[in-house]
Amino acid sequence: MQQQYKVNNTTFDNIEEATYYVSMLSKKAQATATITPYTAPSKASVKLTVARNMLIREMLNWAGSFTQSMSPSTDVDWMYSVEDDTGFSDAGDTWYEDLGNVSFGSNLQWEDALHDYNSAVDNFDSLLCTYDNYTTVDSLSEMLNTMYHTMSDHSSETDSYIGEIRHSIKQFCEGNSNIAHSYDHPRRRTTISFVGNVDKMYKAYMLERNS
């Protein structure tokens, strides 16, 4: 196969064409233009990339839905607490109008709900990166598992968050033929892995893409 060359995002069949292209650029553009050898990806590599991106889309959609589901839905009366001069305190649904001078503060239930939501948002943001280093079929399991554990970061989340995300990923995997789910009870650790077929995924994608 003849060696191809690339200038920025433009591909040329030989070095002469690439050199001529650069010569036609402005002086400013020529100063930063570089000619580099380019080898087109193999069919197998293209299929793997498509399958990888399909999995990434599915994981991001799952993670995004989970994040939205963690949006606080706390009853407004439980978003704050009250305390009177005697030290009596309760949630906002108590009869506090006749307690005299009262102070108001944030309720723990609201704080936990807000904390879980913010944790989900931060974890989701951490998924927004590049995944080009996963270039083999075996590495797809590592990618999936890394994405899940990024979302399920247990460093600061509440027990509610941990329970919700374990339940969510289990349901997600049960409805996805390409991703398997397992749970190690002694270690209390969830693992997800790739069990699909790259060729079948690519074929299904192209069929839908071109329909």
JSON list of C-alpha atoms in Angstrom, two decimals:
[
{"chain": "A", "resi": 1, "resn": "MET", "atom": "CA", "xyz": [0.00, 0.00, 0.00]},
{"chain": "A", "resi": 2, "resn": "GLN", "atom": "CA", "xyz": [1.32, 3.41, -0.95]},
{"chain": "A", "resi": 3, "resn": "GLN", "atom": "CA", "xyz": [2.37, 5.63, 1.92]},
{"chain": "A", "resi": 4, "resn": "GLN", "atom": "CA", "xyz": [-0.04, 8.50, 2.50]},
{"chain": "A", "resi": 5, "resn": "TYR", "atom": "CA", "xyz": [0.70, 11.82, 4.17]},
{"chain": "A", "resi": 6, "resn": "LYS", "atom": "CA", "xyz": [-1.31, 14.22, 6.25]},
{"chain": "A", "resi": 7, "resn": "VAL", "atom": "CA", "xyz": [-1.23, 18.00, 6.66]},
{"chain": "A", "resi": 8, "resn": "ASN", "atom": "CA", "xyz": [-3.43, 19.05, 9.57]},
{"chain": "A", "resi": 9, "resn": "ASN", "atom": "CA", "xyz": [-6.65, 17.15, 8.78]},
{"chain": "A", "resi": 10, "resn": "THR", "atom": "CA", "xyz": [-6.07, 16.76, 5.02]},
{"chain": "A", "resi": 11, "resn": "THR", "atom": "CA", "xyz": [-4.76, 13.46, 3.62]},
{"chain": "A", "resi": 12, "resn": "PHE", "atom": "CA", "xyz": [-2.65, 13.13, 0.45]},
{"chain": "A", "resi": 13, "resn": "ASP", "atom": "CA", "xyz": [-1.67, 10.06, -1.56]},
{"chain": "A", "resi": 14, "resn": "ASN", "atom": "CA", "xyz": [1.99, 11.04, -1.81]},
{"chain": "A", "resi": 15, "resn": "ILE", "atom": "CA", "xyz": [4.61, 13.43, -0.45]},
{"chain": "A", "resi": 16, "resn": "GLU", "atom": "CA", "xyz": [4.57, 15.56, -3.62]},
{"chain": "A", "resi": 17, "resn": "GLU", "atom": "CA", "xyz": [0.89, 16.41, -3.25]},
{"chain": "A", "resi": 18, "resn": "ALA", "atom": "CA", "xyz": [1.35, 17.22, 0.44]},
{"chain": "A", "resi": 19, "resn": "THR", "atom": "CA", "xyz": [4.34, 19.42, -0.28]},
{"chain": "A", "resi": 20, "resn": "TYR", "atom": "CA", "xyz": [2.50, 21.28, -3.02]},
{"chain": "A", "resi": 21, "resn": "TYR", "atom": "CA", "xyz": [-0.47, 21.83, -0.70]},
{"chain": "A", "resi": 22, "resn": "VAL", "atom": "CA", "xyz": [1.78, 23.37, 1.93]},
{"chain": "A", "resi": 23, "resn": "SER", "atom": "CA", "xyz": [3.43, 25.61, -0.68]},
{"chain": "A", "resi": 24, "resn": "MET", "atom": "CA", "xyz": [0.03, 27.05, -1.56]},
{"chain": "A", "resi": 25, "resn": "LEU", "atom": "CA", "xyz": [-0.72, 28.05, 2.02]},
{"chain": "A", "resi": 26, "resn": "SER", "atom": "CA", "xyz": [-0.19, 31.54, 3.36]},
{"chain": "A", "resi": 27, "resn": "LYS", "atom": "CA", "xyz": [3.19, 32.31, 4.94]},
{"chain": "A", "resi": 28, "resn": "LYS", "atom": "CA", "xyz": [1.57, 32.29, 8.37]},
{"chain": "A", "resi": 29, "resn": "ALA", "atom": "CA", "xyz": [-0.08, 28.91, 7.77]},
{"chain": "A", "resi": 30, "resn": "GLN", "atom": "CA", "xyz": [3.14, 27.46, 6.34]},
{"chain": "A", "resi": 31, "resn": "ALA", "atom": "CA", "xyz": [4.94, 28.32, 9.57]},
{"chain": "A", "resi": 32, "resn": "THR", "atom": "CA", "xyz": [2.81, 25.86, 11.54]},
{"chain": "A", "resi": 33, "resn": "ALA", "atom": "CA", "xyz": [2.02, 23.28, 8.84]},
{"chain": "A", "resi": 34, "resn": "THR", "atom": "CA", "xyz": [3.63, 19.86, 9.24]},
{"chain": "A", "resi": 35, "resn": "ILE", "atom": "CA", "xyz": [3.66, 16.90, 6.86]},
{"chain": "A", "resi": 36, "resn": "THR", "atom": "CA", "xyz": [3.37, 13.57, 8.66]},
{"chain": "A", "resi": 37, "resn": "PRO", "atom": "CA", "xyz": [3.12, 10.00, 7.37]},
{"chain": "A", "resi": 38, "resn": "TYR", "atom": "CA", "xyz": [-0.42, 8.66, 7.65]},
{"chain": "A", "resi": 39, "resn": "THR", "atom": "CA", "xyz": [-1.67, 5.09, 7.70]},
{"chain": "A", "resi": 40, "resn": "ALA", "atom": "CA", "xyz": [-5.40, 4.64, 7.34]},
{"chain": "A", "resi": 41, "resn": "PRO", "atom": "CA", "xyz": [-6.96, 2.55, 10.10]},
{"chain": "A", "resi": 42, "resn": "SER", "atom": "CA", "xyz": [-7.73, -1.06, 9.29]},
{"chain": "A", "resi": 43, "resn": "LYS", "atom": "CA", "xyz": [-11.30, -2.28, 8.92]},
{"chain": "A", "resi": 44, "resn": "ALA", "atom": "CA", "xyz": [-10.99, -4.10, 12.24]},
{"chain": "A", "resi": 45, "resn": "SER", "atom": "CA", "xyz": [-9.80, -0.91, 13.91]},
{"chain": "A", "resi": 46, "resn": "VAL", "atom": "CA", "xyz": [-12.70, 1.07, 12.45]},
{"chain": "A", "resi": 47, "resn": "LYS", "atom": "CA", "xyz": [-15.19, -1.52, 13.71]},
{"chain": "A", "resi": 48, "resn": "LEU", "atom": "CA", "xyz": [-13.64, -1.51, 17.17]},
{"chain": "A", "resi": 49, "resn": "THR", "atom": "CA", "xyz": [-13.76, 2.29, 17.34]},
{"chain": "A", "resi": 50, "resn": "VAL", "atom": "CA", "xyz": [-17.44, 2.28, 16.37]},
{"chain": "A", "resi": 51, "resn": "ALA", "atom": "CA", "xyz": [-18.23, -0.36, 19.00]},
{"chain": "A", "resi": 52, "resn": "ARG", "atom": "CA", "xyz": [-16.25, 1.57, 21.62]},
{"chain": "A", "resi": 53, "resn": "ASN", "atom": "CA", "xyz": [-18.10, 4.79, 20.84]},
{"chain": "A", "resi": 54, "resn": "MET", "atom": "CA", "xyz": [-21.43, 2.95, 20.97]},
{"chain": "A", "resi": 55, "resn": "LEU", "atom": "CA", "xyz": [-20.58, 1.73, 24.47]},
{"chain": "A", "resi": 56, "resn": "ILE", "atom": "CA", "xyz": [-19.45, 5.20, 25.52]},
{"chain": "A", "resi": 57, "resn": "ARG", "atom": "CA", "xyz": [-22.75, 6.66, 24.34]},
{"chain": "A", "resi": 58, "resn": "GLU", "atom": "CA", "xyz": [-24.70, 4.06, 26.28]},
{"chain": "A", "resi": 59, "resn": "MET", "atom": "CA", "xyz": [-22.67, 4.63, 29.43]},
{"chain": "A", "resi": 60, "resn": "LEU", "atom": "CA", "xyz": [-22.92, 8.42, 29.19]},
{"chain": "A", "resi": 61, "resn": "ASN", "atom": "CA", "xyz": [-26.67, 8.18, 28.65]},
{"chain": "A", "resi": 62, "resn": "TRP", "atom": "CA", "xyz": [-26.97, 5.90, 31.67]},
{"chain": "A", "resi": 63, "resn": "ALA", "atom": "CA", "xyz": [-24.79, 8.18, 33.80]},
{"chain": "A", "resi": 64, "resn": "GLY", "atom": "CA", "xyz": [-26.68, 11.27, 32.67]},
{"chain": "A", "resi": 65, "resn": "SER", "atom": "CA", "xyz": [-30.04, 9.69, 33.47]},
{"chain": "A", "resi": 66, "resn": "PHE", "atom": "CA", "xyz": [-28.75, 8.61, 36.86]},
{"chain": "A", "resi": 67, "resn": "THR", "atom": "CA", "xyz": [-27.48, 12.12, 37.58]},
{"chain": "A", "resi": 68, "resn": "GLN", "atom": "CA", "xyz": [-30.85, 13.62, 36.69]},
{"chain": "A", "resi": 69, "resn": "SER", "atom": "CA", "xyz": [-32.60, 11.05, 38.88]},
{"chain": "A", "resi": 70, "resn": "MET", "atom": "CA", "xyz": [-30.55, 12.25, 41.86]},
{"chain": "A", "resi": 71, "resn": "SER", "atom": "CA", "xyz": [-31.90, 15.79, 41.55]},
{"chain": "A", "resi": 72, "resn": "PRO", "atom": "CA", "xyz": [-33.25, 16.62, 45.03]},
{"chain": "A", "resi": 73, "resn": "SER", "atom": "CA", "xyz": [-36.96, 15.96, 45.47]},
{"chain": "A", "resi": 74, "resn": "THR", "atom": "CA", "xyz": [-37.01, 16.62, 49.21]},
{"chain": "A", "resi": 75, "resn": "ASP", "atom": "CA", "xyz": [-40.32, 17.86, 50.61]},
{"chain": "A", "resi": 76, "resn": "VAL", "atom": "CA", "xyz": [-40.01, 21.60, 51.09]},
{"chain": "A", "resi": 77, "resn": "ASP", "atom": "CA", "xyz": [-40.74, 21.30, 54.83]},
{"chain": "A", "resi": 78, "resn": "TRP", "atom": "CA", "xyz": [-37.72, 19.03, 55.15]},
{"chain": "A", "resi": 79, "resn": "MET", "atom": "CA", "xyz": [-35.38, 21.42, 53.40]},
{"chain": "A", "resi": 80, "resn": "TYR", "atom": "CA", "xyz": [-34.96, 23.42, 56.60]},
{"chain": "A", "resi": 81, "resn": "SER", "atom": "CA", "xyz": [-35.11, 23.05, 60.36]},
{"chain": "A", "resi": 82, "resn": "VAL", "atom": "CA", "xyz": [-36.17, 25.36, 63.18]},
{"chain": "A", "resi": 83, "resn": "GLU", "atom": "CA", "xyz": [-34.88, 25.83, 66.73]},
{"chain": "A", "resi": 84, "resn": "ASP", "atom": "CA", "xyz": [-36.37, 27.91, 69.53]},
{"chain": "A", "resi": 85, "resn": "ASP", "atom": "CA", "xyz": [-34.76, 29.64, 72.52]},
{"chain": "A", "resi": 86, "resn": "THR", "atom": "CA", "xyz": [-35.11, 26.52, 74.72]},
{"chain": "A", "resi": 87, "resn": "GLY", "atom": "CA", "xyz": [-33.13, 24.35, 72.31]},
{"chain": "A", "resi": 88, "resn": "PHE", "atom": "CA", "xyz": [-36.12, 22.54, 70.85]},
{"chain": "A", "resi": 89, "resn": "SER", "atom": "CA", "xyz": [-35.51, 21.80, 67.17]},
{"chain": "A", "resi": 90, "resn": "ASP", "atom": "CA", "xyz": [-37.41, 20.03, 64.45]},
{"chain": "A", "resi": 91, "resn": "ALA", "atom": "CA", "xyz": [-37.96, 19.97, 60.71]},
{"chain": "A", "resi": 92, "resn": "GLY", "atom": "CA", "xyz": [-39.91, 22.76, 59.04]},
{"chain": "A", "resi": 93, "resn": "ASP", "atom": "CA", "xyz": [-43.17, 20.81, 59.18]},
{"chain": "A", "resi": 94, "resn": "THR", "atom": "CA", "xyz": [-43.46, 21.37, 62.95]},
{"chain": "A", "resi": 95, "resn": "TRP", "atom": "CA", "xyz": [-45.81, 24.00, 64.45]},
{"chain": "A", "resi": 96, "resn": "TYR", "atom": "CA", "xyz": [-43.23, 26.71, 64.99]},
{"chain": "A", "resi": 97, "resn": "GLU", "atom": "CA", "xyz": [-45.37, 29.80, 64.59]},
{"chain": "A", "resi": 98, "resn": "ASP", "atom": "CA", "xyz": [-46.09, 29.96, 68.36]},
{"chain": "A", "resi": 99, "resn": "LEU", "atom": "CA", "xyz": [-42.59, 29.01, 69.56]},
{"chain": "A", "resi": 100, "resn": "GLY", "atom": "CA", "xyz": [-41.52, 32.61, 69.91]},
{"chain": "A", "resi": 101, "resn": "ASN", "atom": "CA", "xyz": [-38.14, 33.56, 68.56]},
{"chain": "A", "resi": 102, "resn": "VAL", "atom": "CA", "xyz": [-36.88, 30.76, 66.33]},
{"chain": "A", "resi": 103, "resn": "SER", "atom": "CA", "xyz": [-33.81, 30.34, 64.15]},
{"chain": "A", "resi": 104, "resn": "PHE", "atom": "CA", "xyz": [-33.78, 28.53, 60.85]},
{"chain": "A", "resi": 105, "resn": "GLY", "atom": "CA", "xyz": [-31.16, 26.30, 59.37]},
{"chain": "A", "resi": 106, "resn": "SER", "atom": "CA", "xyz": [-30.65, 23.71, 56.68]},
{"chain": "A", "resi": 107, "resn": "ASN", "atom": "CA", "xyz": [-32.12, 20.27, 57.33]},
{"chain": "A", "resi": 108, "resn": "LEU", "atom": "CA", "xyz": [-29.83, 17.23, 57.19]},
{"chain": "A", "resi": 109, "resn": "GLN", "atom": "CA", "xyz": [-32.16, 15.41, 54.81]},
{"chain": "A", "resi": 110, "resn": "TRP", "atom": "CA", "xyz": [-31.93, 18.29, 52.34]},
{"chain": "A", "resi": 111, "resn": "GLU", "atom": "CA", "xyz": [-28.16, 18.54, 52.76]},
{"chain": "A", "resi": 112, "resn": "ASP", "atom": "CA", "xyz": [-27.73, 14.82, 52.06]},
{"chain": "A", "resi": 113, "resn": "ALA", "atom": "CA", "xyz": [-29.94, 14.99, 48.97]},
{"chain": "A", "resi": 114, "resn": "LEU", "atom": "CA", "xyz": [-28.08, 18.03, 47.68]},
{"chain": "A", "resi": 115, "resn": "HIS", "atom": "CA", "xyz": [-24.72, 16.43, 48.42]},
{"chain": "A", "resi": 116, "resn": "ASP", "atom": "CA", "xyz": [-25.65, 13.26, 46.52]},
{"chain": "A", "resi": 117, "resn": "TYR", "atom": "CA", "xyz": [-26.82, 15.26, 43.52]},
{"chain": "A", "resi": 118, "resn": "ASN", "atom": "CA", "xyz": [-23.68, 17.40, 43.45]},
{"chain": "A", "resi": 119, "resn": "SER", "atom": "CA", "xyz": [-21.57, 14.25, 43.74]},
{"chain": "A", "resi": 120, "resn": "ALA", "atom": "CA", "xyz": [-23.39, 12.74, 40.76]},
{"chain": "A", "resi": 121, "resn": "VAL", "atom": "CA", "xyz": [-22.82, 15.93, 38.75]},
{"chain": "A", "resi": 122, "resn": "ASP", "atom": "CA", "xyz": [-19.11, 15.98, 39.61]},
{"chain": "A", "resi": 123, "resn": "ASN", "atom": "CA", "xyz": [-18.74, 12.28, 38.79]},
{"chain": "A", "resi": 124, "resn": "PHE", "atom": "CA", "xyz": [-20.56, 12.73, 35.48]},
{"chain": "A", "resi": 125, "resn": "ASP", "atom": "CA", "xyz": [-18.27, 15.63, 34.58]},
{"chain": "A", "resi": 126, "resn": "SER", "atom": "CA", "xyz": [-15.30, 13.33, 35.19]},
{"chain": "A", "resi": 127, "resn": "LEU", "atom": "CA", "xyz": [-16.58, 11.01, 32.43]},
{"chain": "A", "resi": 128, "resn": "LEU", "atom": "CA", "xyz": [-16.27, 13.78, 29.85]},
{"chain": "A", "resi": 129, "resn": "CYS", "atom": "CA", "xyz": [-12.81, 12.96, 28.53]},
{"chain": "A", "resi": 130, "resn": "THR", "atom": "CA", "xyz": [-11.15, 11.00, 25.73]},
{"chain": "A", "resi": 131, "resn": "TYR", "atom": "CA", "xyz": [-11.20, 7.21, 25.51]},
{"chain": "A", "resi": 132, "resn": "ASP", "atom": "CA", "xyz": [-8.78, 6.72, 22.60]},
{"chain": "A", "resi": 133, "resn": "ASN", "atom": "CA", "xyz": [-6.42, 4.61, 24.69]},
{"chain": "A", "resi": 134, "resn": "TYR", "atom": "CA", "xyz": [-8.88, 1.70, 24.71]},
{"chain": "A", "resi": 135, "resn": "THR", "atom": "CA", "xyz": [-7.84, 0.07, 21.45]},
{"chain": "A", "resi": 136, "resn": "THR", "atom": "CA", "xyz": [-8.47, -3.66, 21.96]},
{"chain": "A", "resi": 137, "resn": "VAL", "atom": "CA", "xyz": [-11.56, -5.77, 22.57]},
{"chain": "A", "resi": 138, "resn": "ASP", "atom": "CA", "xyz": [-10.23, -6.81, 25.99]},
{"chain": "A", "resi": 139, "resn": "SER", "atom": "CA", "xyz": [-9.72, -3.19, 27.00]},
{"chain": "A", "resi": 140, "resn": "LEU", "atom": "CA", "xyz": [-13.42, -2.41, 26.49]},
{"chain": "A", "resi": 141, "resn": "SER", "atom": "CA", "xyz": [-14.23, -4.15, 29.76]},
{"chain": "A", "resi": 142, "resn": "GLU", "atom": "CA", "xyz": [-11.67, -2.01, 31.54]},
{"chain": "A", "resi": 143, "resn": "MET", "atom": "CA", "xyz": [-13.19, 1.09, 29.97]},
{"chain": "A", "resi": 144, "resn": "LEU", "atom": "CA", "xyz": [-16.72, 0.18, 31.01]},
{"chain": "A", "resi": 145, "resn": "ASN", "atom": "CA", "xyz": [-15.68, -0.71, 34.54]},
{"chain": "A", "resi": 146, "resn": "THR", "atom": "CA", "xyz": [-13.68, 2.50, 34.89]},
{"chain": "A", "resi": 147, "resn": "MET", "atom": "CA", "xyz": [-16.65, 4.57, 33.74]},
{"chain": "A", "resi": 148, "resn": "TYR", "atom": "CA", "xyz": [-18.96, 2.87, 36.23]},
{"chain": "A", "resi": 149, "resn": "HIS", "atom": "CA", "xyz": [-16.59, 3.28, 39.16]},
{"chain": "A", "resi": 150, "resn": "THR", "atom": "CA", "xyz": [-16.03, 6.91, 38.25]},
{"chain": "A", "resi": 151, "resn": "MET", "atom": "CA", "xyz": [-19.78, 7.43, 38.64]},
{"chain": "A", "resi": 152, "resn": "SER", "atom": "CA", "xyz": [-19.93, 5.33, 41.79]},
{"chain": "A", "resi": 153, "resn": "ASP", "atom": "CA", "xyz": [-17.05, 7.07, 43.55]},
{"chain": "A", "resi": 154, "resn": "HIS", "atom": "CA", "xyz": [-17.62, 6.14, 47.19]},
{"chain": "A", "resi": 155, "resn": "SER", "atom": "CA", "xyz": [-15.20, 8.60, 48.70]},
{"chain": "A", "resi": 156, "resn": "SER", "atom": "CA", "xyz": [-17.85, 11.01, 49.94]},
{"chain": "A", "resi": 157, "resn": "GLU", "atom": "CA", "xyz": [-21.28, 9.77, 48.86]},
{"chain": "A", "resi": 158, "resn": "THR", "atom": "CA", "xyz": [-23.96, 8.71, 51.31]},
{"chain": "A", "resi": 159, "resn": "ASP", "atom": "CA", "xyz": [-25.28, 5.17, 51.71]},
{"chain": "A", "resi": 160, "resn": "SER", "atom": "CA", "xyz": [-28.31, 6.32, 49.73]},
{"chain": "A", "resi": 161, "resn": "TYR", "atom": "CA", "xyz": [-26.14, 7.26, 46.76]},
{"chain": "A", "resi": 162, "resn": "ILE", "atom": "CA", "xyz": [-24.27, 3.96, 46.83]},
{"chain": "A", "resi": 163, "resn": "GLY", "atom": "CA", "xyz": [-27.49, 1.95, 46.99]},
{"chain": "A", "resi": 164, "resn": "GLU", "atom": "CA", "xyz": [-29.13, 3.93, 44.21]},
{"chain": "A", "resi": 165, "resn": "ILE", "atom": "CA", "xyz": [-26.22, 3.62, 41.78]},
{"chain": "A", "resi": 166, "resn": "ARG", "atom": "CA", "xyz": [-25.75, -0.10, 42.40]},
{"chain": "A", "resi": 167, "resn": "HIS", "atom": "CA", "xyz": [-29.42, -0.65, 41.67]},
{"chain": "A", "resi": 168, "resn": "SER", "atom": "CA", "xyz": [-29.27, 1.62, 38.62]},
{"chain": "A", "resi": 169, "resn": "ILE", "atom": "CA", "xyz": [-26.28, -0.08, 36.97]},
{"chain": "A", "resi": 170, "resn": "LYS", "atom": "CA", "xyz": [-27.76, -3.52, 37.60]},
{"chain": "A", "resi": 171, "resn": "GLN", "atom": "CA", "xyz": [-30.98, -2.53, 35.84]},
{"chain": "A", "resi": 172, "resn": "PHE", "atom": "CA", "xyz": [-29.02, -0.93, 33.01]},
{"chain": "A", "resi": 173, "resn": "CYS", "atom": "CA", "xyz": [-26.95, -4.05, 32.38]},
{"chain": "A", "resi": 174, "resn": "GLU", "atom": "CA", "xyz": [-29.97, -6.34, 32.52]},
{"chain": "A", "resi": 175, "resn": "GLY", "atom": "CA", "xyz": [-31.35, -4.43, 29.56]},
{"chain": "A", "resi": 176, "resn": "ASN", "atom": "CA", "xyz": [-28.08, -4.33, 27.61]},
{"chain": "A", "resi": 177, "resn": "SER", "atom": "CA", "xyz": [-26.88, -7.45, 25.81]},
{"chain": "A", "resi": 178, "resn": "ASN", "atom": "CA", "xyz": [-23.37, -6.05, 25.37]},
{"chain": "A", "resi": 179, "resn": "ILE", "atom": "CA", "xyz": [-22.57, -5.35, 29.02]},
{"chain": "A", "resi": 180, "resn": "ALA", "atom": "CA", "xyz": [-22.51, -7.92, 31.82]},
{"chain": "A", "resi": 181, "resn": "HIS", "atom": "CA", "xyz": [-22.95, -7.18, 35.52]},
{"chain": "A", "resi": 182, "resn": "SER", "atom": "CA", "xyz": [-21.60, -9.01, 38.54]},
{"chain": "A", "resi": 183, "resn": "TYR", "atom": "CA", "xyz": [-21.49, -8.22, 42.25]},
{"chain": "A", "resi": 184, "resn": "ASP", "atom": "CA", "xyz": [-18.96, -9.55, 44.74]},
{"chain": "A", "resi": 185, "resn": "HIS", "atom": "CA", "xyz": [-20.88, -9.65, 48.04]},
{"chain": "A", "resi": 186, "resn": "PRO", "atom": "CA", "xyz": [-17.87, -10.21, 50.36]},
{"chain": "A", "resi": 187, "resn": "ARG", "atom": "CA", "xyz": [-16.01, -7.28, 48.81]},
{"chain": "A", "resi": 188, "resn": "ARG", "atom": "CA", "xyz": [-19.21, -5.31, 48.13]},
{"chain": "A", "resi": 189, "resn": "ARG", "atom": "CA", "xyz": [-17.89, -4.48, 44.67]},
{"chain": "A", "resi": 190, "resn": "THR", "atom": "CA", "xyz": [-19.71, -4.22, 41.35]},
{"chain": "A", "resi": 191, "resn": "THR", "atom": "CA", "xyz": [-17.96, -5.16, 38.12]},
{"chain": "A", "resi": 192, "resn": "ILE", "atom": "CA", "xyz": [-19.26, -4.62, 34.60]},
{"chain": "A", "resi": 193, "resn": "SER", "atom": "CA", "xyz": [-17.66, -6.04, 31.48]},
{"chain": "A", "resi": 194, "resn": "PHE", "atom": "CA", "xyz": [-17.98, -6.19, 27.71]},
{"chain": "A", "resi": 195, "resn": "VAL", "atom": "CA", "xyz": [-19.64, -9.38, 26.43]},
{"chain": "A", "resi": 196, "resn": "GLY", "atom": "CA", "xyz": [-20.79, -8.16, 23.02]},
{"chain": "A", "resi": 197, "resn": "ASN", "atom": "CA", "xyz": [-19.52, -8.86, 19.53]},
{"chain": "A", "resi": 198, "resn": "VAL", "atom": "CA", "xyz": [-17.74, -6.02, 17.76]},
{"chain": "A", "resi": 199, "resn": "ASP", "atom": "CA", "xyz": [-18.70, -7.18, 14.27]},
{"chain": "A", "resi": 200, "resn": "LYS", "atom": "CA", "xyz": [-22.38, -7.48, 15.18]},
{"chain": "A", "resi": 201, "resn": "MET", "atom": "CA", "xyz": [-22.38, -4.10, 16.89]},
{"chain": "A", "resi": 202, "resn": "TYR", "atom": "CA", "xyz": [-20.75, -2.46, 13.88]},
{"chain": "A", "resi": 203, "resn": "LYS", "atom": "CA", "xyz": [-23.21, -4.08, 11.49]},
{"chain": "A", "resi": 204, "resn": "ALA", "atom": "CA", "xyz": [-26.19, -3.01, 13.61]},
{"chain": "A", "resi": 205, "resn": "TYR", "atom": "CA", "xyz": [-24.86, 0.53, 13.86]},
{"chain": "A", "resi": 206, "resn": "MET", "atom": "CA", "xyz": [-24.25, 0.90, 10.13]},
{"chain": "A", "resi": 207, "resn": "LEU", "atom": "CA", "xyz": [-27.69, -0.52, 9.36]},
{"chain": "A", "resi": 208, "resn": "GLU", "atom": "CA", "xyz": [-29.32, 2.06, 11.62]},
{"chain": "A", "resi": 209, "resn": "ARG", "atom": "CA", "xyz": [-26.96, 4.86, 10.56]},
{"chain": "A", "resi": 210, "resn": "ASN", "atom": "CA", "xyz": [-27.75, 4.37, 6.88]},
{"chain": "A", "resi": 211, "resn": "SER", "atom": "CA", "xyz": [-31.47, 3.74, 7.21]}
]
